[in-house]
Tab-separated table of C-alpha atoms and ligand atoms in Angstrom:
chain	number	residue	atom	x	y	z
A	29	UNK	CA	-0.050	0.150	-0.085
A	30	UNK	CA	1.063	3.514	-1.034
A	31	UNK	CA	-0.804	5.143	1.901
A	32	UNK	CA	-3.002	4.309	4.900
A	33	UNK	CA	-6.127	5.630	4.166
A	34	UNK	CA	-8.850	3.609	6.257
A	35	UNK	CA	-9.288	0.009	7.310
A	36	UNK	CA	-11.396	-0.706	4.034
A	37	UNK	CA	-8.940	-1.237	1.735
A	38	UNK	CA	-6.656	-3.849	4.357
A	39	UNK	CA	-6.608	-7.655	3.870
A	40	UNK	CA	-6.886	-9.121	7.540
A	41	UNK	CA	-2.899	-10.192	6.647
A	42	UNK	CA	-1.933	-6.706	6.164
A	43	UNK	CA	-3.936	-5.965	9.764
A	44	UNK	CA	-1.479	-9.007	11.096
A	45	UNK	CA	1.655	-7.744	9.466
A	46	UNK	CA	1.017	-3.893	10.832
A	47	UNK	CA	0.195	-5.849	14.637
A	48	UNK	CA	2.946	-7.917	14.646
A	49	UNK	CA	5.627	-5.233	13.732
A	50	UNK	CA	3.917	-2.921	16.334
A	51	UNK	CA	4.779	-5.758	18.879
A	52	UNK	CA	8.408	-5.327	18.073
A	53	UNK	CA	7.732	-1.881	18.351
A	54	UNK	CA	6.249	-2.022	21.819
A	55	UNK	CA	9.392	-3.715	23.147
A	56	UNK	CA	11.601	-0.994	21.575
A	57	UNK	CA	9.687	1.687	23.307
A	58	UNK	CA	9.993	0.309	26.759
A	59	UNK	CA	13.738	0.165	26.592
A	60	UNK	CA	15.937	2.993	27.642
A	61	UNK	CA	17.236	3.579	24.170
A	62	UNK	CA	13.979	3.938	22.005
A	63	UNK	CA	15.468	4.985	18.782
A	64	UNK	CA	15.440	2.914	15.375
A	65	UNK	CA	16.688	4.598	11.902
A	66	UNK	CA	13.769	2.824	10.051
A	67	UNK	CA	12.984	6.680	8.949
A	68	UNK	CA	15.983	8.026	8.756
A	69	UNK	CA	16.370	10.526	6.242
A	70	UNK	CA	13.207	11.114	5.721
A	71	UNK	CA	10.758	13.737	6.062
A	72	UNK	CA	7.480	13.575	7.901
A	73	UNK	CA	4.888	16.575	8.051
A	74	UNK	CA	1.621	16.428	10.690
A	75	UNK	CA	-1.380	18.569	9.425
A	76	UNK	CA	-3.841	18.660	12.317
A	77	UNK	CA	-6.868	20.153	11.179
A	78	UNK	CA	-8.948	19.524	14.171
A	79	UNK	CA	-8.138	19.320	17.545
A	80	UNK	CA	-5.872	15.983	19.286
A	81	UNK	CA	-3.809	14.591	22.043
A	82	UNK	CA	-3.038	11.492	21.549
A	83	UNK	CA	-2.801	11.241	17.649
A	84	UNK	CA	-1.026	13.882	17.282
A	85	UNK	CA	1.767	13.350	20.378
A	86	UNK	CA	2.200	9.599	19.355
A	87	UNK	CA	2.841	10.026	15.606
A	88	UNK	CA	5.185	12.854	16.429
A	89	UNK	CA	6.862	10.418	18.977
A	90	UNK	CA	6.960	7.691	16.595
A	91	UNK	CA	8.293	9.616	13.757
A	92	UNK	CA	11.198	11.517	16.200
A	93	UNK	CA	11.643	7.635	17.419
A	94	UNK	CA	11.915	6.395	14.032
A	95	UNK	CA	14.626	9.084	12.868
A	96	UNK	CA	12.591	10.928	10.959
A	97	UNK	CA	12.960	14.968	10.425
A	98	UNK	CA	9.289	15.432	11.849
A	99	UNK	CA	7.480	19.027	11.618
A	100	UNK	CA	4.050	19.487	12.583
A	101	UNK	CA	2.482	22.607	10.920
A	102	UNK	CA	0.353	24.912	13.251
A	103	UNK	CA	-2.302	24.655	11.418
A	104	UNK	CA	-4.482	27.666	13.379
A	105	UNK	CA	-1.477	29.760	12.453
A	106	UNK	CA	-1.205	28.763	8.669
A	107	UNK	CA	-2.126	30.459	5.593
A	108	UNK	CA	-5.695	28.584	5.475
A	109	UNK	CA	-6.548	31.332	7.730
A	110	UNK	CA	-5.902	33.635	4.832
A	111	UNK	CA	-8.536	31.487	2.480
A	112	UNK	CA	-5.982	28.967	0.998
A	113	UNK	CA	-7.265	25.788	0.712
A	114	UNK	CA	-6.829	22.145	1.914
A	115	UNK	CA	-5.554	21.388	-1.442
A	116	UNK	CA	-3.164	24.426	-2.022
A	117	UNK	CA	-2.032	23.844	1.416
A	118	UNK	CA	-1.217	20.360	0.978
A	119	UNK	CA	0.673	21.039	-2.649
A	120	UNK	CA	2.809	23.682	-0.885
A	121	UNK	CA	4.010	21.453	1.406
A	122	UNK	CA	4.298	18.519	-1.472
A	123	UNK	CA	6.843	21.058	-3.247
A	124	UNK	CA	9.173	20.622	0.148
A	125	UNK	CA	9.299	16.994	-0.965
A	126	UNK	CA	8.406	15.385	2.065
A	127	UNK	CA	7.883	11.925	2.463
A	128	UNK	CA	5.286	11.390	5.254
A	129	UNK	CA	2.048	13.449	5.562
A	130	UNK	CA	-0.437	12.774	8.648
A	131	UNK	CA	-3.552	14.238	8.066
A	132	UNK	CA	-6.459	15.037	10.528
A	133	UNK	CA	-9.582	17.019	8.901
A	134	UNK	CA	-13.351	17.761	9.961
A	135	UNK	CA	-14.745	16.596	6.531
A	136	UNK	CA	-14.905	12.771	5.602
A	137	UNK	CA	-13.124	12.023	2.203
A	138	UNK	CA	-10.721	14.985	2.574
A	139	UNK	CA	-7.621	13.107	3.446
A	140	UNK	CA	-8.282	10.456	0.604
A	141	UNK	CA	-8.986	13.289	-1.758
A	142	UNK	CA	-5.467	14.785	-0.709
A	143	UNK	CA	-4.223	11.490	-1.221
A	144	UNK	CA	-4.810	11.670	-4.520
A	145	UNK	CA	-2.738	14.966	-5.306
A	146	UNK	CA	0.817	14.817	-3.647
A	147	UNK	CA	3.274	12.590	-3.962
A	148	UNK	CA	4.222	11.215	-1.224
A	149	UNK	CA	2.450	8.657	1.762
A	150	UNK	CA	-0.154	9.663	3.509
A	151	UNK	CA	-1.587	8.226	6.836
A	152	UNK	CA	-5.463	9.336	7.354
A	153	UNK	CA	-5.206	10.564	11.384
A	154	UNK	CA	-8.740	10.962	11.403
A	155	UNK	CA	-11.213	12.227	8.553
A	156	UNK	CA	-14.416	13.634	10.311
A	157	UNK	CA	-16.715	10.743	10.220
A	158	UNK	CA	-15.072	8.227	7.852
A	159	UNK	CA	-12.243	6.406	9.433
A	160	UNK	CA	-9.567	6.781	11.836
A	161	UNK	CA	-7.568	3.594	11.057
A	162	UNK	CA	-4.309	4.073	13.427
A	163	UNK	CA	-6.862	3.959	16.476
A	164	UNK	CA	-8.650	0.905	15.174
A	165	UNK	CA	-5.301	-0.754	14.768
A	166	UNK	CA	-4.143	0.050	18.339
A	167	UNK	CA	-7.340	-1.174	19.900
A	168	UNK	CA	-6.754	-4.445	17.795
A	169	UNK	CA	-3.571	-4.531	19.466
A	170	UNK	CA	-4.833	-3.751	22.336
A	171	UNK	CA	-7.647	-6.227	22.016
A	172	UNK	CA	-5.046	-8.999	21.025
A	173	UNK	CA	-2.146	-8.901	23.363
A	174	UNK	CA	-5.025	-8.414	26.357
A	175	UNK	CA	-7.096	-11.669	25.421
A	176	UNK	CA	-4.523	-13.537	23.433
A	177	UNK	CA	-6.126	-13.345	20.052
A	178	UNK	CA	-8.049	-11.289	17.600
A	179	UNK	CA	-11.006	-13.336	16.570
A	180	UNK	CA	-13.984	-15.039	17.668
A	181	UNK	CA	-14.597	-12.043	20.235
A	182	UNK	CA	-17.659	-10.756	21.514
A	183	UNK	CA	-17.121	-6.858	21.509
A	184	UNK	CA	-19.608	-4.037	22.341
A	185	UNK	CA	-19.352	-0.783	20.923
A	186	UNK	CA	-21.290	1.683	23.051
A	187	UNK	CA	-22.292	5.244	22.911
A	188	UNK	CA	-22.595	7.761	19.644
A	189	UNK	CA	-22.077	5.522	16.640
A	190	UNK	CA	-23.381	8.066	14.437
A	191	UNK	CA	-20.935	10.273	14.014
A	192	UNK	CA	-17.735	8.176	14.988
A	193	UNK	CA	-14.753	7.711	12.588
A	194	UNK	CA	-13.555	5.276	15.369
A	195	UNK	CA	-16.755	2.956	15.532
A	196	UNK	CA	-16.498	3.067	12.090
A	197	UNK	CA	-13.192	1.660	11.097
A	198	UNK	CA	-13.022	-0.891	14.449
A	199	UNK	CA	-16.258	-1.855	13.460
A	200	UNK	CA	-14.274	-2.741	9.660
A	201	UNK	CA	-11.529	-4.493	11.425
A	202	UNK	CA	-12.912	-6.294	13.952
A	203	UNK	CA	-15.733	-7.436	11.389
A	204	UNK	CA	-12.495	-8.340	8.551
A	205	UNK	CA	-10.719	-10.737	11.783
A	206	UNK	CA	-13.951	-12.435	12.159
A	207	UNK	CA	-15.224	-11.362	15.629
A	208	UNK	CA	-18.925	-10.839	16.694
A	209	UNK	CA	-19.497	-6.991	16.828
A	210	UNK	CA	-22.471	-5.137	19.135
A	211	UNK	CA	-23.549	-1.341	18.756
A	212	UNK	CA	-25.017	-0.259	22.088
A	213	UNK	CA	-26.983	3.013	22.188
A	214	UNK	CA	-29.644	5.021	21.483
A	215	UNK	CA	-31.288	4.683	18.485
A	216	UNK	CA	-30.996	8.628	17.719
A	217	UNK	CA	-26.895	7.714	17.824
A	218	UNK	CA	-27.077	4.838	15.716
A	219	UNK	CA	-26.128	5.756	11.731
A	220	UNK	CA	-28.552	4.713	8.906
A	221	UNK	CA	-28.253	1.340	7.004
A	222	UNK	CA	-25.937	0.218	10.058
A	223	UNK	CA	-27.505	-3.476	9.851
A	224	UNK	CA	-25.499	-3.917	6.323
A	225	UNK	CA	-22.262	-4.065	8.682
A	226	UNK	CA	-23.096	-7.290	9.639
A	227	UNK	CA	-23.816	-6.173	13.715
A	228	UNK	CA	-26.130	-6.624	16.055
A	229	UNK	CA	-27.800	-3.412	17.186
A	230	UNK	CA	-28.919	-3.053	21.150
A	231	UNK	CA	-31.012	0.368	22.898
A	232	UNK	CA	-30.714	-1.399	26.274
A	233	UNK	CA	-26.748	-1.415	27.077
A	234	UNK	CA	-27.625	-4.064	29.944
A	235	UNK	CA	-28.954	-6.996	27.140
A	236	UNK	CA	-25.912	-5.433	24.876
A	237	UNK	CA	-23.362	-6.145	27.552
A	238	UNK	CA	-24.073	-9.333	28.359
A	239	UNK	CA	-21.460	-11.994	28.197
A	240	UNK	CA	-19.159	-9.611	25.898
A	241	UNK	CA	-14.982	-10.060	26.213
A	242	UNK	CA	-14.674	-6.290	25.292
A	243	UNK	CA	-16.324	-3.172	26.391
A	244	UNK	CA	-15.491	-0.010	23.967
A	245	UNK	CA	-16.684	3.493	25.238
A	246	UNK	CA	-17.306	6.127	23.163
A	247	UNK	CA	-17.331	10.110	23.962
A	248	UNK	CA	-20.466	12.212	22.855
A	249	UNK	CA	-19.228	14.038	19.648
A	250	UNK	CA	-21.141	17.378	19.918
A	251	UNK	CA	-18.931	19.125	17.328
A	252	UNK	CA	-20.364	16.823	14.658
A	253	UNK	CA	-23.854	16.746	15.849
A	254	UNK	CA	-24.570	20.104	14.280
A	255	UNK	CA	-28.273	21.232	16.139
A	256	UNK	CA	-29.542	17.911	15.844
A	257	UNK	CA	-30.207	15.454	18.492
A	258	UNK	CA	-28.119	16.320	21.907
A	259	UNK	CA	-29.344	14.200	24.792
A	260	UNK	CA	-28.841	15.347	28.716
A	261	UNK	CA	-25.513	14.396	30.153
A	262	UNK	CA	-27.489	12.709	33.052
A	263	UNK	CA	-30.115	11.392	31.224
A	264	UNK	CA	-27.095	9.810	29.295
A	265	UNK	CA	-25.210	8.637	31.944
A	266	UNK	CA	-28.320	7.207	33.111
A	267	UNK	CA	-28.837	4.722	30.579
A	268	UNK	CA	-25.327	4.535	28.704
A	269	UNK	CA	-22.531	5.650	30.934
A	270	UNK	CA	-20.329	2.566	32.060
A	271	UNK	CA	-20.685	2.410	35.595
A	272	UNK	CA	-20.021	-1.418	37.946
A	273	UNK	CA	-23.240	-2.204	37.538
A	274	UNK	CA	-23.836	-2.291	33.468
A	275	UNK	CA	-20.366	-3.894	33.758
A	276	UNK	CA	-21.604	-6.762	35.889
A	277	UNK	CA	-23.602	-8.082	33.234
A	278	UNK	CA	-20.011	-8.277	30.490
A	279	UNK	CA	-17.650	-11.334	31.328
A	280	UNK	CA	-16.009	-11.082	34.301
A	281	UNK	CA	-12.735	-10.432	32.580
A	282	UNK	CA	-14.296	-8.267	30.529
A	283	UNK	CA	-11.589	-5.310	29.283
A	284	UNK	CA	-12.907	-1.472	29.286
A	285	UNK	CA	-11.599	0.238	26.300
A	286	UNK	CA	-12.247	4.192	25.610
A	287	UNK	CA	-10.065	5.803	22.699
A	288	UNK	CA	-10.237	9.228	24.635
A	289	UNK	CA	-11.148	11.769	25.156
A	290	UNK	CA	-13.154	10.715	28.164
A	291	UNK	CA	-15.912	12.871	29.483
A	292	UNK	CA	-16.140	11.155	33.018
A	293	UNK	CA	-19.616	11.272	34.581
A	294	UNK	CA	-21.013	11.659	30.850
A	295	UNK	CA	-19.934	8.044	28.891
A	296	UNK	CA	-17.871	6.292	31.483
A	297	UNK	CA	-17.687	6.372	35.276
A	298	UNK	CA	-14.367	7.599	36.770
A	299	UNK	CA	-13.392	4.756	38.921
A	300	UNK	CA	-14.247	2.317	36.015
A	301	UNK	CA	-11.897	4.346	33.942
A	302	UNK	CA	-9.393	4.044	36.321
A	303	UNK	CA	-9.841	0.307	37.505
A	304	UNK	CA	-6.563	-1.354	36.331
A	305	UNK	CA	-8.052	-4.498	36.758
A	306	UNK	CA	-10.752	-4.077	34.014
A	307	UNK	CA	-9.695	-0.534	32.234
A	308	UNK	CA	-6.621	-1.114	29.465
A	309	UNK	CA	-7.514	2.756	28.505
A	310	UNK	CA	-3.341	3.470	29.437
A	311	UNK	CA	-2.516	0.420	27.465
A	312	UNK	CA	-4.451	1.977	24.022
A	313	UNK	CA	-2.206	5.086	24.302
A	314	UNK	CA	1.271	2.983	24.403
A	315	UNK	CA	-0.320	0.747	21.633
A	316	UNK	CA	-0.858	4.374	19.835
A	317	UNK	CA	3.193	4.901	19.385
A	318	UNK	CA	4.039	1.520	18.519
A	319	UNK	CA	1.291	1.169	15.761
A	320	UNK	CA	2.364	4.549	14.294
A	321	UNK	CA	5.374	3.391	14.284
A	322	UNK	CA	4.524	0.112	12.544
A	323	UNK	CA	2.567	1.593	10.333
A	324	UNK	CA	5.234	4.470	9.148
A	325	UNK	CA	7.934	2.044	9.350
A	326	UNK	CA	5.901	-0.358	6.321
A	327	UNK	CA	4.828	2.988	4.494
A	328	UNK	CA	8.328	3.986	4.615
A	329	UNK	CA	9.707	0.247	2.914
A	330	UNK	CA	7.407	0.831	0.102
A	331	UNK	CA	8.726	4.158	-0.437
A	332	UNK	CA	11.937	3.210	-0.678
A	333	UNK	CA	11.345	0.229	-3.362
A	334	UNK	CA	9.495	2.824	-5.400
A	335	UNK	CA	10.220	6.256	-7.146
A	336	UNK	CA	8.168	8.720	-6.039
A	337	UNK	CA	7.109	9.138	-9.657
A	338	UNK	CA	5.070	5.862	-9.912
A	339	UNK	CA	3.353	6.125	-6.620
A	340	UNK	CA	-0.151	5.814	-7.263
B	429	CP	N1	-8.303	9.150	20.276
B	429	CP	C1	-7.911	9.942	19.289
B	429	CP	O1	-7.776	9.958	18.615
B	429	CP	O2	-7.704	11.023	20.679
B	429	CP	P1	-7.188	12.370	20.095
B	429	CP	O3	-8.198	13.305	19.390
B	429	CP	O4	-6.802	12.961	21.021
B	429	CP	O5	-6.364	12.399	18.832
C-alpha cells in the first residue's frame, strides 16, 4: 500500500503484519534507548486541522523515535486562515519534498482527496465521520495482547456510533478479523443502514453488554451533532454511562476500552476508567505510539522500494 487511508482497503493479513511489527515496537519503546533508523533521512509533516492530544503526540513521537525529520504544522497559524484551500496548502507542503504526510481533517473524504494530489505517503489521522485507521489498529493490538487473540471475540461498541470514525474503523477491522460486534446506544445515535455491516444493535445497554469480552466506550461527539439530537448528560449517563452495575453484565474478565478523550461522568464512571484490573485505556495510548511506528515503517519500506513518480 502507498498510503494508510482507512481499514477498508486492508486485508486481514495486512492487519496482522502491522500488529506483529507493532509488538516489536512496543518492546523498543519500553527500553531506555528507544531509537531506530527506519525513517532516517525521511521527512514527516503532521497537519492537524482538528484538535488532538493522543494522535498528534504519538505520531510525532513515533516519527522521532524512527529517526525522521518531523515537522508539526500549526494549522491555526497557517495561511488556511487567509483563505488558502486544503489542497493548495497540501501542494505547497508537497513542494518541500516530504515523504510522509499525517493528516487529520473534519471533512470525511478530505484525506483521500489530498492523497490523490501529492506524491508522498499519506496517513489518515481521522477524517470527519469516515475513518481513523491507526485508532482501530491500536485498539486491535490492545485487544490481541489482553485476550491473546483477535478473532471469535464478542465486542460491544457503546454510545455515539453515528458520529464516530473510531467506531466505523473498528467495526470494519473487527469484522474482517471475524469477531462478533455489537453496537449499543440510543437509536438517535445509530447511523442509517448500520445492519449492512453485519453487527447486532442494542438499545438496552445491559442486554448489549451481556457476556461480551470487550466493552468499548465512545464520547458524545457534540462537535459533529450540528444542531440535531443532543441528549442531556444526566439522562445519557443513567442509560448509557458505563458503571460497575452495567459492567457486571459483561464477562467477569471483560476489558474496558475508550479511545479518549473521555468525559468522566458522561459516558463512563471515573472509577471504572481508573480500575487497572478492568480498564486498558492507558495501554491503548501506549499501543498508539507502537502502531504508528509500524505503519510509518511499512509505508517507508514501500517508498524506498518505488521511485516517487510511479506512486499511485
Ligand atoms: N483517540 C484520539 O484520536 O484522540 P485525540 O483526538 O486526542 O487524538
